[in-house]
Short mmCIF file of C-alpha atoms and ligand atoms in Angstrom, two decimals:
data_model
loop_
_atom_site.label_atom_id
_atom_site.label_comp_id
_atom_site.label_asym_id
_atom_site.label_seq_id
_atom_site.Cartn_x
_atom_site.Cartn_y
_atom_site.Cartn_z
CA UNK A 1 -16.50 8.39 7.73
CA UNK A 2 -13.64 7.24 5.56
CA UNK A 3 -14.56 7.51 1.86
CA UNK A 4 -11.15 7.27 0.17
CA UNK A 5 -7.70 5.82 0.49
CA UNK A 6 -4.67 7.52 -1.05
CA UNK A 7 -1.59 5.39 -1.54
CA UNK A 8 2.03 6.36 -1.88
CA UNK A 9 3.58 4.12 -4.55
CA UNK A 10 7.27 3.43 -3.85
CA UNK A 11 7.54 1.23 -0.76
CA UNK A 12 3.77 0.83 -0.34
CA UNK A 13 2.47 -0.82 -3.50
CA UNK A 14 5.84 -1.98 -4.84
CA UNK A 15 9.37 -2.14 -3.48
CA UNK A 16 11.02 0.27 -5.88
CA UNK A 17 13.22 1.60 -3.05
CA UNK A 18 15.63 -1.24 -3.88
CA UNK A 19 15.88 -0.04 -7.50
CA UNK A 20 16.30 3.61 -6.46
CA UNK A 21 19.06 2.43 -4.08
CA UNK A 22 20.87 0.45 -6.80
CA UNK A 23 20.70 3.36 -9.26
CA UNK A 24 21.77 6.03 -6.72
CA UNK A 25 24.54 3.79 -5.45
CA UNK A 26 25.87 3.36 -8.98
CA UNK A 27 25.93 7.15 -9.28
CA UNK A 28 27.77 7.50 -5.92
CA UNK A 29 30.25 4.75 -6.94
CA UNK A 30 30.95 6.50 -10.27
CA UNK A 31 31.66 9.69 -8.32
CA UNK A 32 34.03 7.77 -6.05
CA UNK A 33 32.11 7.11 -2.82
CA UNK A 34 29.51 4.74 -1.35
CA UNK A 35 26.48 4.90 1.00
CA UNK A 36 24.48 2.32 2.95
CA UNK A 37 20.95 1.00 2.82
CA UNK A 38 20.35 2.74 6.17
CA UNK A 39 21.37 6.07 4.59
CA UNK A 40 18.96 5.24 1.77
CA UNK A 41 16.11 5.39 4.28
CA UNK A 42 16.51 9.20 4.31
CA UNK A 43 15.85 9.30 0.53
CA UNK A 44 12.38 7.72 0.76
CA UNK A 45 9.69 10.18 -0.37
CA UNK A 46 12.32 12.79 -1.33
CA UNK A 47 12.22 14.16 -4.91
CA UNK A 48 14.85 13.15 -7.49
CA UNK A 49 16.82 16.45 -7.24
CA UNK A 50 16.39 16.54 -3.43
CA UNK A 51 17.81 13.03 -3.20
CA UNK A 52 20.75 13.98 -5.43
CA UNK A 53 21.56 16.97 -3.21
CA UNK A 54 21.62 14.73 -0.11
CA UNK A 55 23.81 12.09 -1.77
CA UNK A 56 26.31 14.70 -3.04
CA UNK A 57 26.49 16.07 0.53
CA UNK A 58 27.27 12.59 1.88
CA UNK A 59 30.07 12.22 -0.65
CA UNK A 60 31.34 15.81 -0.08
CA UNK A 61 30.97 16.50 -3.81
CA UNK A 62 30.18 19.87 -5.34
CA UNK A 63 28.74 20.03 -8.88
CA UNK A 64 27.42 22.82 -11.11
CA UNK A 65 23.68 22.91 -11.81
CA UNK A 66 24.09 21.50 -15.39
CA UNK A 67 26.28 18.69 -13.97
CA UNK A 68 23.62 17.89 -11.37
CA UNK A 69 20.92 17.69 -14.04
CA UNK A 70 23.08 15.42 -16.21
CA UNK A 71 23.76 13.00 -13.24
CA UNK A 72 20.08 12.99 -12.24
CA UNK A 73 19.20 12.07 -15.85
CA UNK A 74 21.77 9.25 -15.79
CA UNK A 75 20.40 7.92 -12.53
CA UNK A 76 16.85 8.01 -13.94
CA UNK A 77 17.84 6.08 -16.99
CA UNK A 78 19.49 3.37 -14.87
CA UNK A 79 16.41 3.34 -12.64
CA UNK A 80 14.07 3.02 -15.62
CA UNK A 81 15.98 -0.03 -16.86
CA UNK A 82 14.73 -1.74 -13.67
CA UNK A 83 11.18 -0.45 -13.57
CA UNK A 84 10.43 -1.14 -17.21
CA UNK A 85 11.09 -4.84 -16.46
CA UNK A 86 8.71 -4.90 -13.50
CA UNK A 87 5.91 -7.46 -13.45
CA UNK A 88 2.59 -7.63 -11.54
CA UNK A 89 4.12 -10.25 -9.27
CA UNK A 90 6.28 -7.47 -7.74
CA UNK A 91 3.17 -5.92 -6.16
CA UNK A 92 3.85 -6.28 -2.41
CA UNK A 93 2.14 -9.11 -0.50
CA UNK A 94 -1.33 -8.34 0.73
CA UNK A 95 -1.77 -5.23 -1.47
CA UNK A 96 -4.00 -6.79 -4.16
CA UNK A 97 -6.55 -8.33 -1.72
CA UNK A 98 -6.65 -5.02 0.18
CA UNK A 99 -7.29 -2.98 -2.99
CA UNK A 100 -9.93 -5.54 -4.11
CA UNK A 101 -11.66 -5.17 -0.77
CA UNK A 102 -11.74 -1.36 -1.10
CA UNK A 103 -13.14 -1.63 -4.59
CA UNK A 104 -15.86 -4.01 -3.35
CA UNK A 105 -16.79 -1.50 -0.63
CA UNK A 106 -16.85 1.50 -3.00
CA UNK A 107 -14.00 3.19 -1.21
CA UNK A 108 -12.32 5.55 -3.72
CA UNK A 109 -8.62 5.01 -4.44
CA UNK A 110 -5.96 7.55 -5.35
CA UNK A 111 -2.24 7.53 -5.83
CA UNK A 112 0.02 10.24 -4.34
CA UNK A 113 3.65 9.85 -5.30
CA UNK A 114 6.68 12.11 -5.54
CA UNK A 115 7.84 10.02 -8.48
CA UNK A 116 7.77 11.26 -12.08
CA UNK A 117 7.86 7.55 -13.04
CA UNK A 118 4.67 6.69 -11.09
CA UNK A 119 2.31 6.39 -14.09
CA UNK A 120 4.74 4.13 -15.95
CA UNK A 121 5.10 1.92 -12.87
CA UNK A 122 1.40 1.45 -12.16
CA UNK A 123 0.79 0.83 -15.87
CA UNK A 124 3.63 -1.74 -15.94
CA UNK A 125 2.17 -3.66 -12.98
CA UNK A 126 -1.38 -3.49 -14.31
CA UNK A 127 -2.97 -1.22 -11.67
CA UNK A 128 -3.55 1.99 -13.65
CA UNK A 129 -7.35 1.45 -13.98
CA UNK A 130 -7.85 1.03 -10.22
CA UNK A 131 -6.87 4.55 -9.27
CA UNK A 132 -9.46 7.28 -9.84
CA UNK A 133 -6.84 9.94 -9.18
CA UNK A 134 -3.09 9.84 -9.85
CA UNK A 135 -0.97 12.71 -8.54
CA UNK A 136 2.68 12.14 -9.38
CA UNK A 137 5.95 14.05 -9.21
CA UNK A 138 5.20 15.73 -12.50
CA UNK A 139 2.02 17.32 -11.02
CA UNK A 140 3.08 18.02 -7.44
CA UNK A 141 5.45 20.93 -7.26
CA UNK A 142 6.08 20.82 -3.48
CA UNK A 143 7.96 17.95 -1.83
CA UNK A 144 6.65 15.91 1.11
CA UNK A 145 6.32 16.83 4.05
CA UNK A 146 4.28 19.45 2.21
CA UNK A 147 0.84 17.94 1.93
CA UNK A 148 0.22 19.22 -1.62
CA UNK A 149 0.41 15.82 -3.33
CA UNK A 150 -2.31 14.39 -1.07
CA UNK A 151 -4.44 17.57 -1.04
CA UNK A 152 -4.53 17.57 -4.84
CA UNK A 153 -5.57 13.89 -4.74
CA UNK A 154 -8.32 14.46 -2.16
CA UNK A 155 -9.68 17.40 -4.20
CA UNK A 156 -9.66 15.32 -7.36
CA UNK A 157 -11.61 12.59 -5.53
CA UNK A 158 -14.04 15.23 -4.23
CA UNK A 159 -13.18 14.41 -0.60
CA UNK A 160 -12.06 16.24 2.50
CA UNK A 161 -8.73 15.13 4.02
CA UNK A 162 -10.66 13.95 7.12
CA UNK A 163 -12.48 11.48 4.87
CA UNK A 164 -9.25 9.92 3.55
CA UNK A 165 -6.58 7.58 4.83
CA UNK A 166 -3.08 8.02 3.41
CA UNK A 167 -0.76 4.98 3.28
CA UNK A 168 2.94 5.88 3.40
CA UNK A 169 6.28 4.20 3.95
CA UNK A 170 8.34 7.37 4.34
CA UNK A 171 8.61 9.40 7.53
CA UNK A 172 8.26 12.59 5.42
CA UNK A 173 5.20 11.15 3.72
CA UNK A 174 3.44 10.43 7.03
CA UNK A 175 4.32 13.98 8.09
CA UNK A 176 2.82 15.30 4.81
CA UNK A 177 -0.41 13.37 5.45
CA UNK A 178 -0.69 14.68 9.00
CA UNK A 179 0.14 18.25 7.86
CA UNK A 180 -2.78 18.01 5.42
CA UNK A 181 -5.26 16.76 8.06
CA UNK A 182 -5.44 13.16 6.75
CA UNK A 183 -5.40 9.91 8.67
CA UNK A 184 -1.97 8.36 8.20
CA UNK A 185 -1.06 4.69 8.15
CA UNK A 186 2.68 4.00 8.11
CA UNK A 187 3.91 0.93 6.28
CA UNK A 188 7.18 -0.23 7.81
CA UNK A 189 8.84 0.10 11.21
CA UNK A 190 7.50 2.10 14.17
CA UNK A 191 10.95 3.57 14.84
CA UNK A 192 10.73 5.48 11.55
CA UNK A 193 6.94 6.07 11.42
CA UNK A 194 5.82 6.41 15.06
CA UNK A 195 4.02 9.70 14.29
CA UNK A 196 1.39 7.90 12.11
CA UNK A 197 -2.07 7.00 13.47
CA UNK A 198 -1.16 3.38 12.88
CA UNK A 199 1.99 1.52 11.76
CA UNK A 200 1.77 -1.84 10.05
CA UNK A 201 4.64 -3.90 8.63
CA UNK A 202 2.68 -4.63 5.41
CA UNK A 203 -0.86 -5.35 4.22
CA UNK A 204 -0.65 -9.12 4.73
CA UNK A 205 -3.82 -10.45 6.34
CA UNK A 206 -5.25 -6.99 7.11
CA UNK A 207 -8.79 -5.97 6.34
CA UNK A 208 -10.10 -2.44 5.84
CA UNK A 209 -12.19 -2.90 9.03
CA UNK A 210 -9.04 -3.74 11.04
CA UNK A 211 -7.45 -0.49 9.83
CA UNK A 212 -10.51 1.62 10.55
CA UNK A 213 -10.76 0.22 14.06
CA UNK A 214 -7.12 0.87 14.84
CA UNK A 215 -6.99 4.44 13.50
CA UNK A 216 -10.22 5.43 15.27
CA UNK A 217 -8.83 4.16 18.55
CA UNK A 218 -5.75 6.38 18.14
CA UNK A 219 -7.52 9.43 16.65
C1 LIG B 1 9.56 8.74 -4.32
C2 LIG B 1 10.66 7.84 -3.80
O1 LIG B 1 8.37 8.00 -4.36
O2 LIG B 1 9.88 9.25 -5.57
C3 LIG B 1 11.99 8.58 -3.81
O3 LIG B 1 10.38 7.41 -2.47
C4 LIG B 1 12.23 9.17 -5.20
O4 LIG B 1 13.03 7.72 -3.44
C5 LIG B 1 11.06 10.04 -5.63
O5 LIG B 1 13.42 9.93 -5.26
C6 LIG B 1 11.22 10.59 -7.04
O6 LIG B 1 11.21 9.54 -7.97
P1 LIG B 1 11.54 9.67 -9.53
O7 LIG B 1 11.03 8.40 -10.08
O8 LIG B 1 10.78 10.87 -10.04
O9 LIG B 1 13.01 9.88 -9.66
MG1 LIG B 2 7.33 5.73 -0.55
#
């Protein structure tokens, strides 16, 4: 029986990937190189410092640890300029009706994000009250595909992983959910997320019953 749903934030509830991309690209450009939106796919679900390491590798740039911290801070301040302007109308299509349906059915809701900005974002878009548990990048010490972020959330909700569905847009996030023994629904394209129990392009027109039926068929 599914008793709870745990949502990743970036790319599932809101499209912050485009803001991360703009801010990381600005950093790369200031360091004298560029990268594509396809490269950016590899950064989804990866922590701030993990993302910086990858980007520096792509640019063939070596920095000292203090320099890395300073650039990561710069990127975060550019990123925060975008997210602090976010409005509730940036919640992705279909998400609000889906969350309202869960609330009506007494399905518990949690957030499991690698982002240290997660609380600010859900507050900004008016969803803070909906989530009974919020585990963000400040609380989770291990990066996805480690299941820690979701395991902490399930424990906080008082549920077993087998009673929870995790919704994730990142390949590493789906992997984390599966590693923790959760049902995993991938949001995006099957070519990136084929290991999930179910892949949907978005929440538009989908009911909780549709999702339950599909994951039980595959499980
Ligand atoms: C994840 C994003 O949710 O959070 C990653 O998918 C991001 O792209 C990570 O790097 C950390 O975010 P922040 O806000 O702590 O820099
Ligand atoms: Mg994500």
